[in-house]
Amino acid sequence: MSYRNSVKLLTANFNVVWKQLLYMLVICLLSFSITYAIALPIIHTLDAEGVFSQFSQVFSNIYTKPGEVFSALSAATSNLFDVIHANFSSLAVSLIFSMLFIFVVYQLLKGISYYNLSSLMYMKLTSNTTIGYTRNLIANLWPSLRFAFTRLVMKIPFALIKGLTLLAFFRIVSSPLSIILGLFIVSLVLVLLYALEISICAGHAAKYLSQGSTGSSFKAFFAGSLPILKRFAKVFSTAIMVVLTILFVNILLGIFTIGVALLITIPASQVFLSLFELTSYFGCTKERYYLSNTVIAIPRDGENKQIEQ
């Protein structure tokens, strides 16, 4: 039921998607500009070693030799790591700061916006109150930063496993059969990992917001996980549906619109995830919440009753 209610709430609050899009465009532009300046030594080295031309050939093979795409991509990826390893001493500083900015600063900025979304939706669901996006973002910078840091720490193990999974795939695949089998296994592992990550984090925002964002974000994370764990199988199975929906919508619309639709689907996916986490927590704690101005959802065991005011 949390899945269906999240879809309804996303539709009813779709105006937030445009504000989230603007925020994401700003931080992406800022992050890209700074990261590009820091990574210039790496870019020059990779260009001189022909890594970029090798990846360019991979994209050319999509249209000319589609059967060789994955083998070419595997070779290009292996060459990328080999070049970085061979020139690590001269690229170490640039590489470390580039990775630090991409995986720490950018993720913190993204986490701040995710807290803002959760805060806006929490007030909408619990008291049917609408607050301005920018106003709420500025007013809650400190609690949102603590929230973002907690999420960053908790997601590090998942990011490492995902990275190692992809690296193993590109290192191992060679034949068409191994590519097909490897794609299936990697896709399955990544979907399950993402669903597990969502499920574990599902109670964090609601618990943190319910205590007024004045307590410890880490304590709120663990306290919010307790009711989720009691119904973990249900939350996890629904989270898999959420992940598949997000992947299907982003990939399908991204391909058919040459990436243009991603400007809408990516921020919409973030709002959808925020709503799913909140409704999952409310479902596990059996707390009622507004589905609209006149309809209230009342979670019950095995069902979700709705009443009209």
mmCIF file of C-alpha atoms in Angstrom:
data_model
loop_
_atom_site.group_PDB
_atom_site.id
_atom_site.type_symbol
_atom_site.label_atom_id
_atom_site.label_comp_id
_atom_site.label_asym_id
_atom_site.label_seq_id
_atom_site.Cartn_x
_atom_site.Cartn_y
_atom_site.Cartn_z
ATOM 1 C CA MET A 1 0.000 0.000 0.000
ATOM 2 C CA SER A 2 2.923 2.381 0.628
ATOM 3 C CA TYR A 3 3.849 2.003 -3.046
ATOM 4 C CA ARG A 4 0.402 3.002 -4.312
ATOM 5 C CA ASN A 5 0.074 5.832 -1.801
ATOM 6 C CA SER A 6 3.515 7.156 -2.747
ATOM 7 C CA VAL A 7 2.464 7.315 -6.392
ATOM 8 C CA LYS A 8 -0.716 9.208 -5.445
ATOM 9 C CA LEU A 9 1.189 11.634 -3.254
ATOM 10 C CA LEU A 10 3.827 12.212 -5.943
ATOM 11 C CA THR A 11 1.100 13.131 -8.415
ATOM 12 C CA ALA A 12 -0.586 15.443 -5.914
ATOM 13 C CA ASN A 13 2.688 17.181 -4.992
ATOM 14 C CA PHE A 14 4.360 17.227 -8.397
ATOM 15 C CA ASN A 15 5.083 20.971 -8.128
ATOM 16 C CA VAL A 16 7.902 20.094 -5.712
ATOM 17 C CA VAL A 17 9.638 18.204 -8.550
ATOM 18 C CA TRP A 18 10.329 21.441 -10.433
ATOM 19 C CA LYS A 19 11.913 23.051 -7.386
ATOM 20 C CA GLN A 20 14.016 19.953 -6.785
ATOM 21 C CA LEU A 21 15.087 20.030 -10.429
ATOM 22 C CA LEU A 22 16.337 23.608 -10.082
ATOM 23 C CA TYR A 23 18.290 22.716 -6.939
ATOM 24 C CA MET A 24 19.860 19.660 -8.604
ATOM 25 C CA LEU A 25 20.842 21.665 -11.698
ATOM 26 C CA VAL A 26 22.586 24.252 -9.518
ATOM 27 C CA ILE A 27 24.587 21.744 -7.457
ATOM 28 C CA CYS A 28 25.422 19.633 -10.534
ATOM 29 C CA LEU A 29 26.747 22.677 -12.376
ATOM 30 C CA LEU A 30 28.727 23.756 -9.315
ATOM 31 C CA SER A 31 30.068 20.253 -8.704
ATOM 32 C CA PHE A 32 31.007 19.688 -12.349
ATOM 33 C CA SER A 33 32.852 23.010 -12.600
ATOM 34 C CA ILE A 34 34.906 22.493 -9.449
ATOM 35 C CA THR A 35 35.580 18.807 -10.130
ATOM 36 C CA TYR A 36 36.693 19.575 -13.688
ATOM 37 C CA ALA A 37 39.187 22.143 -12.421
ATOM 38 C CA ILE A 38 40.559 19.708 -9.827
ATOM 39 C CA ALA A 39 40.697 16.764 -12.262
ATOM 40 C CA LEU A 40 42.495 18.525 -15.139
ATOM 41 C CA PRO A 41 45.766 16.547 -14.617
ATOM 42 C CA ILE A 42 43.783 13.293 -14.724
ATOM 43 C CA ILE A 43 41.890 14.382 -17.836
ATOM 44 C CA HIS A 44 45.107 15.311 -19.677
ATOM 45 C CA THR A 45 46.739 11.980 -18.764
ATOM 46 C CA LEU A 46 43.738 9.903 -19.827
ATOM 47 C CA ASP A 47 43.487 11.838 -23.078
ATOM 48 C CA ALA A 48 47.182 11.336 -23.824
ATOM 49 C CA GLU A 49 46.883 7.587 -23.161
ATOM 50 C CA GLY A 50 43.920 7.269 -25.523
ATOM 51 C CA VAL A 51 41.379 6.314 -22.871
ATOM 52 C CA PHE A 52 38.789 8.841 -24.041
ATOM 53 C CA SER A 53 39.111 7.763 -27.657
ATOM 54 C CA GLN A 54 38.652 4.158 -26.551
ATOM 55 C CA PHE A 55 35.409 5.004 -24.749
ATOM 56 C CA SER A 56 34.312 7.052 -27.762
ATOM 57 C CA GLN A 57 34.779 3.924 -29.868
ATOM 58 C CA VAL A 58 32.508 2.034 -27.487
ATOM 59 C CA PHE A 59 29.653 4.440 -28.250
ATOM 60 C CA SER A 60 30.373 4.154 -31.964
ATOM 61 C CA ASN A 61 30.054 0.368 -31.699
ATOM 62 C CA ILE A 62 26.491 0.768 -30.412
ATOM 63 C CA TYR A 63 25.427 1.631 -33.955
ATOM 64 C CA THR A 64 28.083 -0.114 -36.053
ATOM 65 C CA LYS A 65 29.002 -3.246 -34.056
ATOM 66 C CA PRO A 66 26.442 -3.728 -31.262
ATOM 67 C CA GLY A 67 27.675 -7.252 -30.573
ATOM 68 C CA GLU A 68 31.087 -5.900 -29.519
ATOM 69 C CA VAL A 69 29.860 -3.152 -27.199
ATOM 70 C CA PHE A 70 30.369 -4.975 -23.895
ATOM 71 C CA SER A 71 33.741 -6.432 -24.792
ATOM 72 C CA ALA A 72 34.908 -2.996 -25.930
ATOM 73 C CA LEU A 73 33.529 -1.419 -22.764
ATOM 74 C CA SER A 74 35.284 -4.030 -20.632
ATOM 75 C CA ALA A 75 38.588 -3.368 -22.404
ATOM 76 C CA ALA A 76 38.189 0.405 -22.081
ATOM 77 C CA THR A 77 37.389 0.140 -18.369
ATOM 78 C CA SER A 78 40.375 -2.128 -17.730
ATOM 79 C CA ASN A 79 42.626 0.293 -19.618
ATOM 80 C CA LEU A 80 41.253 3.190 -17.555
ATOM 81 C CA PHE A 81 42.232 1.528 -14.276
ATOM 82 C CA ASP A 82 45.596 0.436 -15.692
ATOM 83 C CA VAL A 83 46.465 4.001 -16.741
ATOM 84 C CA ILE A 84 45.441 5.408 -13.360
ATOM 85 C CA HIS A 85 47.466 2.725 -11.570
ATOM 86 C CA ALA A 86 50.551 3.367 -13.740
ATOM 87 C CA ASN A 87 50.382 7.145 -13.140
ATOM 88 C CA PHE A 88 49.054 7.106 -9.598
ATOM 89 C CA SER A 89 52.054 8.868 -8.048
ATOM 90 C CA SER A 90 51.597 11.941 -10.248
ATOM 91 C CA LEU A 91 47.799 11.902 -10.148
ATOM 92 C CA ALA A 92 47.270 11.002 -6.484
ATOM 93 C CA VAL A 93 46.477 14.496 -5.186
ATOM 94 C CA SER A 94 44.136 15.360 -8.049
ATOM 95 C CA LEU A 95 42.469 11.954 -7.870
ATOM 96 C CA ILE A 96 41.898 12.058 -4.112
ATOM 97 C CA PHE A 97 40.430 15.569 -4.131
ATOM 98 C CA SER A 98 38.256 14.799 -7.166
ATOM 99 C CA MET A 99 36.851 11.697 -5.504
ATOM 100 C CA LEU A 100 36.426 13.597 -2.234
ATOM 101 C CA PHE A 101 34.415 16.310 -3.924
ATOM 102 C CA ILE A 102 32.277 13.945 -5.992
ATOM 103 C CA PHE A 103 31.512 11.389 -3.287
ATOM 104 C CA VAL A 104 31.490 13.641 -0.219
ATOM 105 C CA VAL A 105 30.657 17.255 -1.064
ATOM 106 C CA TYR A 106 28.186 16.423 -3.844
ATOM 107 C CA GLN A 107 26.517 13.692 -1.787
ATOM 108 C CA LEU A 108 26.193 16.046 1.181
ATOM 109 C CA LEU A 109 24.581 18.721 -1.001
ATOM 110 C CA LYS A 110 22.265 16.096 -2.453
ATOM 111 C CA GLY A 111 21.464 14.792 1.038
ATOM 112 C CA ILE A 112 20.550 18.311 2.183
ATOM 113 C CA SER A 113 17.957 18.544 -0.573
ATOM 114 C CA TYR A 114 16.662 15.060 0.270
ATOM 115 C CA TYR A 115 16.128 16.121 3.869
ATOM 116 C CA ASN A 116 14.321 19.215 2.614
ATOM 117 C CA LEU A 117 12.023 17.052 0.471
ATOM 118 C CA SER A 118 11.355 14.725 3.394
ATOM 119 C CA SER A 119 10.639 17.692 5.668
ATOM 120 C CA LEU A 120 8.182 19.229 3.198
ATOM 121 C CA MET A 121 6.410 15.918 2.619
ATOM 122 C CA TYR A 122 6.400 15.080 6.343
ATOM 123 C CA MET A 123 4.545 18.299 7.134
ATOM 124 C CA LYS A 124 2.183 17.669 4.240
ATOM 125 C CA LEU A 125 1.437 14.111 5.363
ATOM 126 C CA THR A 126 1.155 14.704 9.108
ATOM 127 C CA SER A 127 -0.575 18.093 9.271
ATOM 128 C CA ASN A 128 -1.542 18.887 5.673
ATOM 129 C CA THR A 129 0.709 21.955 5.858
ATOM 130 C CA THR A 130 2.457 23.435 2.817
ATOM 131 C CA ILE A 131 5.802 25.218 3.298
ATOM 132 C CA GLY A 132 7.932 26.954 0.681
ATOM 133 C CA TYR A 133 10.839 24.881 -0.690
ATOM 134 C CA THR A 134 13.530 27.585 -0.424
ATOM 135 C CA ARG A 135 12.284 28.895 2.897
ATOM 136 C CA ASN A 136 12.384 25.434 4.450
ATOM 137 C CA LEU A 137 15.798 24.695 2.917
ATOM 138 C CA ILE A 138 17.394 27.802 4.433
ATOM 139 C CA ALA A 139 15.659 27.444 7.798
ATOM 140 C CA ASN A 140 16.870 23.846 8.272
ATOM 141 C CA LEU A 141 20.426 23.935 6.924
ATOM 142 C CA TRP A 142 22.055 22.630 10.110
ATOM 143 C CA PRO A 143 19.710 19.671 10.786
ATOM 144 C CA SER A 144 19.723 18.847 7.061
ATOM 145 C CA LEU A 145 23.542 18.781 7.053
ATOM 146 C CA ARG A 146 23.567 16.384 10.014
ATOM 147 C CA PHE A 147 20.989 14.226 8.257
ATOM 148 C CA ALA A 148 23.024 14.249 5.017
ATOM 149 C CA PHE A 149 26.234 13.286 6.847
ATOM 150 C CA THR A 150 24.514 10.356 8.555
ATOM 151 C CA ARG A 151 23.129 9.112 5.244
ATOM 152 C CA LEU A 152 26.548 9.464 3.627
ATOM 153 C CA VAL A 153 28.195 7.338 6.323
ATOM 154 C CA MET A 154 25.471 4.681 6.189
ATOM 155 C CA LYS A 155 25.629 4.428 2.391
ATOM 156 C CA ILE A 156 29.414 3.994 2.129
ATOM 157 C CA PRO A 157 29.316 0.164 2.478
ATOM 158 C CA PHE A 158 26.634 -0.054 -0.225
ATOM 159 C CA ALA A 159 28.615 2.225 -2.552
ATOM 160 C CA LEU A 160 31.738 0.095 -2.092
ATOM 161 C CA ILE A 161 29.889 -3.162 -2.800
ATOM 162 C CA LYS A 162 28.240 -1.673 -5.897
ATOM 163 C CA GLY A 163 31.586 -0.393 -7.164
ATOM 164 C CA LEU A 164 33.303 -3.744 -6.591
ATOM 165 C CA THR A 165 30.421 -5.538 -8.323
ATOM 166 C CA LEU A 166 30.734 -3.379 -11.441
ATOM 167 C CA LEU A 167 34.530 -3.651 -11.420
ATOM 168 C CA ALA A 168 34.337 -7.432 -11.181
ATOM 169 C CA PHE A 169 31.881 -7.504 -14.078
ATOM 170 C CA PHE A 170 34.112 -5.498 -16.420
ATOM 171 C CA ARG A 171 37.174 -7.483 -15.374
ATOM 172 C CA ILE A 172 35.618 -10.924 -15.824
ATOM 173 C CA VAL A 173 33.332 -10.744 -18.884
ATOM 174 C CA SER A 174 34.877 -11.791 -22.191
ATOM 175 C CA SER A 175 32.544 -14.052 -24.169
ATOM 176 C CA PRO A 176 28.946 -13.271 -25.248
ATOM 177 C CA LEU A 177 27.618 -15.880 -22.808
ATOM 178 C CA SER A 178 29.565 -14.417 -19.883
ATOM 179 C CA ILE A 179 28.328 -10.936 -20.813
ATOM 180 C CA ILE A 180 24.682 -12.012 -20.794
ATOM 181 C CA LEU A 181 25.033 -14.019 -17.591
ATOM 182 C CA GLY A 182 27.128 -11.306 -15.978
ATOM 183 C CA LEU A 183 24.598 -8.601 -16.860
ATOM 184 C CA PHE A 184 21.813 -10.628 -15.291
ATOM 185 C CA ILE A 185 23.770 -11.257 -12.079
ATOM 186 C CA VAL A 186 25.056 -7.680 -11.792
ATOM 187 C CA SER A 187 21.608 -6.204 -12.436
ATOM 188 C CA LEU A 188 20.076 -8.508 -9.840
ATOM 189 C CA VAL A 189 22.733 -7.689 -7.242
ATOM 190 C CA LEU A 190 22.475 -3.927 -7.823
ATOM 191 C CA VAL A 191 18.676 -3.927 -7.631
ATOM 192 C CA LEU A 192 18.693 -5.951 -4.406
ATOM 193 C CA LEU A 193 21.421 -3.763 -2.899
ATOM 194 C CA TYR A 194 19.559 -0.573 -3.767
ATOM 195 C CA ALA A 195 16.309 -1.981 -2.343
ATOM 196 C CA LEU A 196 18.139 -3.063 0.813
ATOM 197 C CA GLU A 197 19.669 0.402 1.154
ATOM 198 C CA ILE A 198 16.254 2.057 0.804
ATOM 199 C CA SER A 199 14.681 -0.337 3.303
ATOM 200 C CA ILE A 200 17.364 0.171 5.946
ATOM 201 C CA CYS A 201 17.118 3.963 5.614
ATOM 202 C CA ALA A 202 13.302 4.071 5.401
ATOM 203 C CA GLY A 203 12.672 5.160 8.987
ATOM 204 C CA HIS A 204 15.485 7.694 9.295
ATOM 205 C CA ALA A 205 13.857 10.880 7.980
ATOM 206 C CA ALA A 206 10.477 10.370 9.680
ATOM 207 C CA LYS A 207 12.045 9.601 13.067
ATOM 208 C CA TYR A 208 14.489 12.502 12.811
ATOM 209 C CA LEU A 209 11.703 14.905 11.829
ATOM 210 C CA SER A 210 9.329 13.609 14.508
ATOM 211 C CA GLN A 211 11.792 14.595 17.250
ATOM 212 C CA GLY A 212 12.045 18.109 15.874
ATOM 213 C CA SER A 213 15.457 17.551 14.279
ATOM 214 C CA THR A 214 17.055 18.542 17.581
ATOM 215 C CA GLY A 215 18.397 15.138 18.607
ATOM 216 C CA SER A 216 21.141 13.009 17.167
ATOM 217 C CA SER A 217 20.687 12.071 13.527
ATOM 218 C CA PHE A 218 22.552 8.806 14.077
ATOM 219 C CA LYS A 219 20.281 7.876 17.004
ATOM 220 C CA ALA A 220 17.257 8.736 14.869
ATOM 221 C CA PHE A 221 18.589 6.437 12.152
ATOM 222 C CA PHE A 222 18.803 3.426 14.458
ATOM 223 C CA ALA A 223 15.584 4.254 16.319
ATOM 224 C CA GLY A 224 13.734 4.676 13.022
ATOM 225 C CA SER A 225 15.025 1.308 11.826
ATOM 226 C CA LEU A 226 13.378 -0.640 14.667
ATOM 227 C CA PRO A 227 9.757 -0.500 13.404
ATOM 228 C CA ILE A 228 11.005 -1.115 9.846
ATOM 229 C CA LEU A 229 12.830 -4.273 10.929
ATOM 230 C CA LYS A 230 9.630 -5.676 12.421
ATOM 231 C CA ARG A 231 8.034 -5.629 8.953
ATOM 232 C CA PHE A 232 11.249 -5.782 6.974
ATOM 233 C CA ALA A 233 10.141 -8.433 4.473
ATOM 234 C CA LYS A 234 7.159 -6.332 3.386
ATOM 235 C CA VAL A 235 9.160 -3.100 3.181
ATOM 236 C CA PHE A 236 12.002 -4.782 1.294
ATOM 237 C CA SER A 237 9.716 -6.453 -1.258
ATOM 238 C CA THR A 238 7.963 -3.135 -1.911
ATOM 239 C CA ALA A 239 11.336 -1.379 -2.146
ATOM 240 C CA ILE A 240 12.289 -3.773 -4.957
ATOM 241 C CA MET A 241 9.177 -2.643 -6.832
ATOM 242 C CA VAL A 242 10.181 0.980 -6.227
ATOM 243 C CA VAL A 243 13.694 0.390 -7.571
ATOM 244 C CA LEU A 244 12.396 -1.413 -10.672
ATOM 245 C CA THR A 245 9.891 1.386 -11.300
ATOM 246 C CA ILE A 246 12.562 4.071 -11.029
ATOM 247 C CA LEU A 247 14.945 2.181 -13.315
ATOM 248 C CA PHE A 248 12.253 1.414 -15.878
ATOM 249 C CA VAL A 249 10.931 4.989 -16.033
ATOM 250 C CA ASN A 250 14.369 6.633 -16.154
ATOM 251 C CA ILE A 251 15.849 4.227 -18.708
ATOM 252 C CA LEU A 252 12.790 4.026 -20.945
ATOM 253 C CA LEU A 253 12.017 7.730 -21.065
ATOM 254 C CA GLY A 254 15.720 8.608 -21.104
ATOM 255 C CA ILE A 255 16.281 6.507 -24.240
ATOM 256 C CA PHE A 256 13.174 7.644 -26.108
ATOM 257 C CA THR A 257 13.782 11.347 -25.373
ATOM 258 C CA ILE A 258 17.605 11.216 -25.794
ATOM 259 C CA GLY A 259 18.030 12.095 -22.139
ATOM 260 C CA VAL A 260 15.685 15.092 -22.028
ATOM 261 C CA ALA A 261 13.082 13.342 -19.853
ATOM 262 C CA LEU A 262 15.741 12.691 -17.209
ATOM 263 C CA LEU A 263 15.436 16.348 -16.231
ATOM 264 C CA ILE A 264 12.009 15.423 -14.886
ATOM 265 C CA THR A 265 12.308 11.745 -13.976
ATOM 266 C CA ILE A 266 15.426 12.087 -11.787
ATOM 267 C CA PRO A 267 14.033 14.748 -9.393
ATOM 268 C CA ALA A 268 10.647 12.994 -9.515
ATOM 269 C CA SER A 269 12.382 9.769 -8.464
ATOM 270 C CA GLN A 270 13.878 11.557 -5.460
ATOM 271 C CA VAL A 271 10.477 12.878 -4.389
ATOM 272 C CA PHE A 272 9.000 9.406 -4.914
ATOM 273 C CA LEU A 273 11.708 7.811 -2.746
ATOM 274 C CA SER A 274 11.161 10.367 -0.004
ATOM 275 C CA LEU A 275 7.422 9.659 -0.010
ATOM 276 C CA PHE A 276 7.977 5.906 -0.015
ATOM 277 C CA GLU A 277 10.256 6.094 3.028
ATOM 278 C CA LEU A 278 7.767 8.236 4.942
ATOM 279 C CA THR A 279 4.708 6.132 4.081
ATOM 280 C CA SER A 280 6.623 2.923 4.855
ATOM 281 C CA TYR A 281 7.529 4.238 8.305
ATOM 282 C CA PHE A 282 3.972 5.401 8.966
ATOM 283 C CA GLY A 283 2.710 2.012 7.831
ATOM 284 C CA CYS A 284 5.063 0.191 10.200
ATOM 285 C CA THR A 285 4.190 2.445 13.159
ATOM 286 C CA LYS A 286 0.483 2.530 12.192
ATOM 287 C CA GLU A 287 0.398 6.322 12.126
ATOM 288 C CA ARG A 288 -2.303 7.993 10.057
ATOM 289 C CA TYR A 289 -1.370 10.530 7.389
ATOM 290 C CA TYR A 290 -3.026 12.738 4.797
ATOM 291 C CA LEU A 291 -3.356 11.410 1.270
ATOM 292 C CA SER A 292 -5.103 14.605 0.184
ATOM 293 C CA ASN A 293 -6.915 17.545 1.721
ATOM 294 C CA THR A 294 -9.927 15.354 2.435
ATOM 295 C CA VAL A 295 -8.595 11.773 2.608
ATOM 296 C CA ILE A 296 -6.614 10.290 5.514
ATOM 297 C CA ALA A 297 -4.814 6.934 5.304
ATOM 298 C CA ILE A 298 -4.999 4.798 8.440
ATOM 299 C CA PRO A 299 -2.515 1.879 8.304
ATOM 300 C CA ARG A 300 -3.773 -1.416 9.667
ATOM 301 C CA ASP A 301 -2.362 -4.957 9.703
ATOM 302 C CA GLY A 302 -2.588 -6.242 6.163
ATOM 303 C CA GLU A 303 -4.599 -3.273 4.858
ATOM 304 C CA ASN A 304 -4.694 0.497 4.578
ATOM 305 C CA LYS A 305 -8.015 2.072 5.431
ATOM 306 C CA GLN A 306 -8.866 5.492 4.026
ATOM 307 C CA ILE A 307 -11.390 7.909 5.468
ATOM 308 C CA GLU A 308 -12.751 11.164 4.094
ATOM 309 C CA GLN A 309 -13.107 14.207 6.266
#
